[in-house]
Short mmCIF file of N, CA, C and O in Angstrom, two decimals:
data_model
loop_
_atom_site.label_atom_id
_atom_site.label_comp_id
_atom_site.label_asym_id
_atom_site.label_seq_id
_atom_site.Cartn_x
_atom_site.Cartn_y
_atom_site.Cartn_z
N MET K 5 11.79 2.29 17.91
CA MET K 5 11.38 1.81 16.59
C MET K 5 11.53 2.95 15.59
O MET K 5 11.06 4.05 15.81
N GLU K 6 12.17 2.68 14.52
CA GLU K 6 12.32 3.69 13.48
C GLU K 6 11.05 3.80 12.67
O GLU K 6 10.26 2.86 12.59
N LEU K 7 10.90 4.95 12.04
CA LEU K 7 9.70 5.19 11.25
C LEU K 7 9.56 4.16 10.14
O LEU K 7 8.47 3.63 9.90
N SER K 8 10.66 3.82 9.47
CA SER K 8 10.57 2.84 8.38
C SER K 8 10.13 1.47 8.89
O SER K 8 9.34 0.79 8.22
N ASN K 9 10.60 1.08 10.08
CA ASN K 9 10.15 -0.19 10.66
C ASN K 9 8.67 -0.14 11.00
O ASN K 9 7.94 -1.10 10.76
N PHE K 10 8.23 0.96 11.57
CA PHE K 10 6.82 1.13 11.90
C PHE K 10 5.96 1.01 10.65
O PHE K 10 4.95 0.30 10.64
N VAL K 11 6.36 1.69 9.59
CA VAL K 11 5.58 1.68 8.36
C VAL K 11 5.48 0.26 7.82
O VAL K 11 4.40 -0.22 7.51
N GLU K 12 6.61 -0.41 7.74
CA GLU K 12 6.62 -1.77 7.18
C GLU K 12 5.84 -2.74 8.06
O GLU K 12 5.04 -3.52 7.56
N ASP K 13 6.06 -2.68 9.37
CA ASP K 13 5.41 -3.62 10.28
C ASP K 13 3.91 -3.39 10.39
O ASP K 13 3.14 -4.34 10.55
N THR K 14 3.50 -2.14 10.34
CA THR K 14 2.10 -1.82 10.59
C THR K 14 1.27 -1.70 9.31
O THR K 14 0.12 -2.12 9.28
N TYR K 15 1.86 -1.12 8.26
CA TYR K 15 1.09 -0.84 7.04
C TYR K 15 1.59 -1.58 5.80
O TYR K 15 0.94 -1.54 4.77
N GLY K 16 2.75 -2.19 5.90
CA GLY K 16 3.27 -2.94 4.77
C GLY K 16 4.10 -2.11 3.82
O GLY K 16 5.21 -2.47 3.47
N THR K 17 3.54 -1.00 3.38
CA THR K 17 4.25 -0.12 2.45
C THR K 17 4.01 1.33 2.82
O THR K 17 2.98 1.68 3.41
N PRO K 18 4.94 2.21 2.44
CA PRO K 18 4.72 3.64 2.66
C PRO K 18 3.47 4.15 1.94
O PRO K 18 2.77 5.03 2.42
N GLU K 19 3.18 3.56 0.79
CA GLU K 19 2.01 3.98 0.02
C GLU K 19 0.71 3.73 0.80
O GLU K 19 -0.20 4.57 0.79
N THR K 20 0.64 2.61 1.50
CA THR K 20 -0.55 2.31 2.30
C THR K 20 -0.72 3.33 3.41
O THR K 20 -1.82 3.85 3.63
N LEU K 21 0.36 3.64 4.11
CA LEU K 21 0.30 4.66 5.16
C LEU K 21 -0.06 6.01 4.56
O LEU K 21 -0.89 6.74 5.12
N ALA K 22 0.53 6.34 3.43
CA ALA K 22 0.22 7.61 2.77
C ALA K 22 -1.27 7.70 2.43
O ALA K 22 -1.89 8.76 2.58
N ASN K 23 -1.85 6.60 2.02
CA ASN K 23 -3.29 6.58 1.72
C ASN K 23 -4.11 6.86 2.97
O ASN K 23 -5.09 7.62 2.92
N TRP K 24 -3.73 6.26 4.11
CA TRP K 24 -4.45 6.54 5.36
C TRP K 24 -4.30 8.00 5.76
O TRP K 24 -5.26 8.64 6.22
N LEU K 25 -3.11 8.55 5.60
CA LEU K 25 -2.90 9.95 5.97
C LEU K 25 -3.65 10.90 5.05
O LEU K 25 -4.18 11.92 5.50
N ASN K 26 -3.72 10.57 3.77
CA ASN K 26 -4.52 11.38 2.85
C ASN K 26 -5.99 11.34 3.25
O ASN K 26 -6.69 12.35 3.20
N LEU K 27 -6.45 10.17 3.65
CA LEU K 27 -7.83 10.05 4.12
C LEU K 27 -8.04 10.90 5.37
O LEU K 27 -9.10 11.53 5.52
N ALA K 28 -7.03 10.96 6.23
CA ALA K 28 -7.13 11.78 7.43
C ALA K 28 -7.35 13.24 7.08
O ALA K 28 -8.18 13.93 7.69
N VAL K 29 -6.63 13.72 6.11
CA VAL K 29 -6.80 15.12 5.68
C VAL K 29 -8.21 15.35 5.15
O VAL K 29 -8.86 16.34 5.49
N GLU K 30 -8.69 14.42 4.34
CA GLU K 30 -10.06 14.54 3.83
C GLU K 30 -11.07 14.55 4.97
O GLU K 30 -12.03 15.32 4.96
N MET K 31 -10.85 13.70 5.97
CA MET K 31 -11.77 13.63 7.10
C MET K 31 -11.86 14.96 7.83
O MET K 31 -12.94 15.34 8.29
N LEU K 32 -10.75 15.64 7.95
CA LEU K 32 -10.76 16.92 8.65
C LEU K 32 -11.67 17.93 7.96
O LEU K 32 -12.26 18.79 8.60
N PHE K 33 -11.80 17.83 6.66
CA PHE K 33 -12.65 18.76 5.92
C PHE K 33 -14.11 18.33 5.85
O PHE K 33 -14.99 19.17 5.75
N TYR K 34 -14.34 17.03 5.91
CA TYR K 34 -15.68 16.54 5.61
C TYR K 34 -16.32 15.69 6.70
O TYR K 34 -17.27 14.95 6.43
N VAL K 35 -15.82 15.77 7.92
CA VAL K 35 -16.39 14.90 8.96
C VAL K 35 -17.82 15.34 9.26
O VAL K 35 -18.08 16.42 9.77
N GLU K 36 -18.71 14.50 8.86
CA GLU K 36 -20.13 14.64 9.16
C GLU K 36 -20.64 13.23 9.43
O GLU K 36 -20.03 12.25 9.04
N GLU K 37 -21.75 13.15 10.07
CA GLU K 37 -22.31 11.84 10.38
C GLU K 37 -22.46 11.02 9.10
O GLU K 37 -22.93 11.52 8.08
N ASP K 38 -22.03 9.77 9.16
CA ASP K 38 -22.15 8.80 8.07
C ASP K 38 -21.26 9.09 6.86
O ASP K 38 -21.45 8.51 5.80
N THR K 39 -20.28 10.00 6.99
CA THR K 39 -19.36 10.26 5.88
C THR K 39 -18.27 9.20 5.82
O THR K 39 -17.93 8.72 4.76
N PHE K 40 -17.70 8.87 6.98
CA PHE K 40 -16.68 7.84 7.08
C PHE K 40 -17.11 6.83 8.13
O PHE K 40 -17.82 7.17 9.07
N SER K 41 -16.64 5.61 7.97
CA SER K 41 -17.00 4.59 8.96
C SER K 41 -16.19 4.81 10.24
O SER K 41 -15.14 5.44 10.23
N ARG K 42 -16.69 4.26 11.31
CA ARG K 42 -15.99 4.35 12.60
C ARG K 42 -14.61 3.71 12.48
O ARG K 42 -13.63 4.22 13.01
N VAL K 43 -14.51 2.60 11.78
CA VAL K 43 -13.23 1.90 11.61
C VAL K 43 -12.24 2.78 10.85
O VAL K 43 -11.07 2.86 11.21
N GLU K 44 -12.68 3.45 9.80
CA GLU K 44 -11.79 4.35 9.06
C GLU K 44 -11.26 5.46 9.96
O GLU K 44 -10.07 5.77 9.94
N LEU K 45 -12.13 6.06 10.74
CA LEU K 45 -11.70 7.12 11.66
C LEU K 45 -10.71 6.59 12.68
O LEU K 45 -9.70 7.24 12.98
N GLN K 46 -10.95 5.41 13.21
CA GLN K 46 -10.05 4.81 14.20
C GLN K 46 -8.69 4.47 13.59
O GLN K 46 -7.65 4.68 14.21
N GLU K 47 -8.67 3.94 12.38
CA GLU K 47 -7.41 3.61 11.71
C GLU K 47 -6.57 4.87 11.47
O GLU K 47 -5.36 4.86 11.69
N VAL K 48 -7.21 5.92 11.04
CA VAL K 48 -6.49 7.17 10.80
C VAL K 48 -5.97 7.75 12.11
O VAL K 48 -4.81 8.17 12.20
N ALA K 49 -6.78 7.76 13.13
CA ALA K 49 -6.34 8.27 14.43
C ALA K 49 -5.17 7.47 14.97
O ALA K 49 -4.20 8.03 15.49
N THR K 50 -5.23 6.16 14.82
CA THR K 50 -4.14 5.30 15.29
C THR K 50 -2.85 5.58 14.54
O THR K 50 -1.77 5.67 15.15
N ALA K 51 -2.93 5.73 13.25
CA ALA K 51 -1.73 6.03 12.45
C ALA K 51 -1.09 7.34 12.88
O ALA K 51 0.12 7.42 13.07
N ILE K 52 -1.90 8.36 13.06
CA ILE K 52 -1.37 9.66 13.46
C ILE K 52 -0.74 9.59 14.85
O ILE K 52 0.34 10.14 15.07
N LYS K 53 -1.39 8.92 15.77
CA LYS K 53 -0.84 8.79 17.13
C LYS K 53 0.49 8.06 17.12
O LYS K 53 1.45 8.46 17.79
N LYS K 54 0.59 6.97 16.37
CA LYS K 54 1.83 6.20 16.32
C LYS K 54 2.96 6.99 15.69
O LYS K 54 4.10 6.95 16.15
N ILE K 55 2.68 7.72 14.63
CA ILE K 55 3.71 8.55 14.00
C ILE K 55 4.17 9.63 14.95
O ILE K 55 5.36 9.93 15.06
N ALA K 56 3.24 10.23 15.68
CA ALA K 56 3.60 11.27 16.66
C ALA K 56 4.54 10.71 17.72
O ALA K 56 5.53 11.36 18.09
N VAL K 57 4.27 9.51 18.21
CA VAL K 57 5.13 8.88 19.22
C VAL K 57 6.53 8.65 18.65
O VAL K 57 7.53 8.95 19.28
N ILE K 58 6.60 8.13 17.44
CA ILE K 58 7.89 7.86 16.81
C ILE K 58 8.66 9.15 16.62
O ILE K 58 9.87 9.23 16.91
N LEU K 59 8.01 10.19 16.14
CA LEU K 59 8.69 11.47 15.92
C LEU K 59 9.17 12.07 17.24
O LEU K 59 10.26 12.65 17.30
N ARG K 60 8.39 11.94 18.30
CA ARG K 60 8.83 12.42 19.61
C ARG K 60 10.06 11.65 20.08
O ARG K 60 11.00 12.25 20.62
N ASN K 61 10.05 10.34 19.88
CA ASN K 61 11.20 9.53 20.29
C ASN K 61 12.45 9.89 19.49
O ASN K 61 13.54 9.93 20.04
N ILE K 62 12.29 10.17 18.21
CA ILE K 62 13.41 10.60 17.39
C ILE K 62 13.96 11.92 17.92
O ILE K 62 15.16 12.10 18.03
N GLY K 63 13.07 12.84 18.24
CA GLY K 63 13.48 14.14 18.76
C GLY K 63 14.20 14.05 20.10
O GLY K 63 15.15 14.79 20.37
N GLN K 64 13.79 13.11 20.94
CA GLN K 64 14.42 12.95 22.25
C GLN K 64 15.77 12.27 22.16
O GLN K 64 16.62 12.45 23.02
N SER K 65 16.00 11.49 21.12
CA SER K 65 17.25 10.76 21.01
C SER K 65 18.37 11.61 20.42
O SER K 65 19.51 11.19 20.40
N LYS K 66 18.06 12.80 19.97
CA LYS K 66 19.09 13.67 19.39
C LYS K 66 19.78 14.49 20.46
O LYS K 66 19.32 14.81 21.45
#
């Protein structure tokens, strides 16, 4: 699966994914109890994991 297909199929637009990734960066600085919901943390973790898999697959196909 290409990154563009992943983005479209999973998040609809690159902007939506970018928003989740920006939230991920914020979470790294401010993770404290009750700062972010469990669902927000799970969505961000899922996005990062999926992108990592896609990037690894791209690297292996070269």
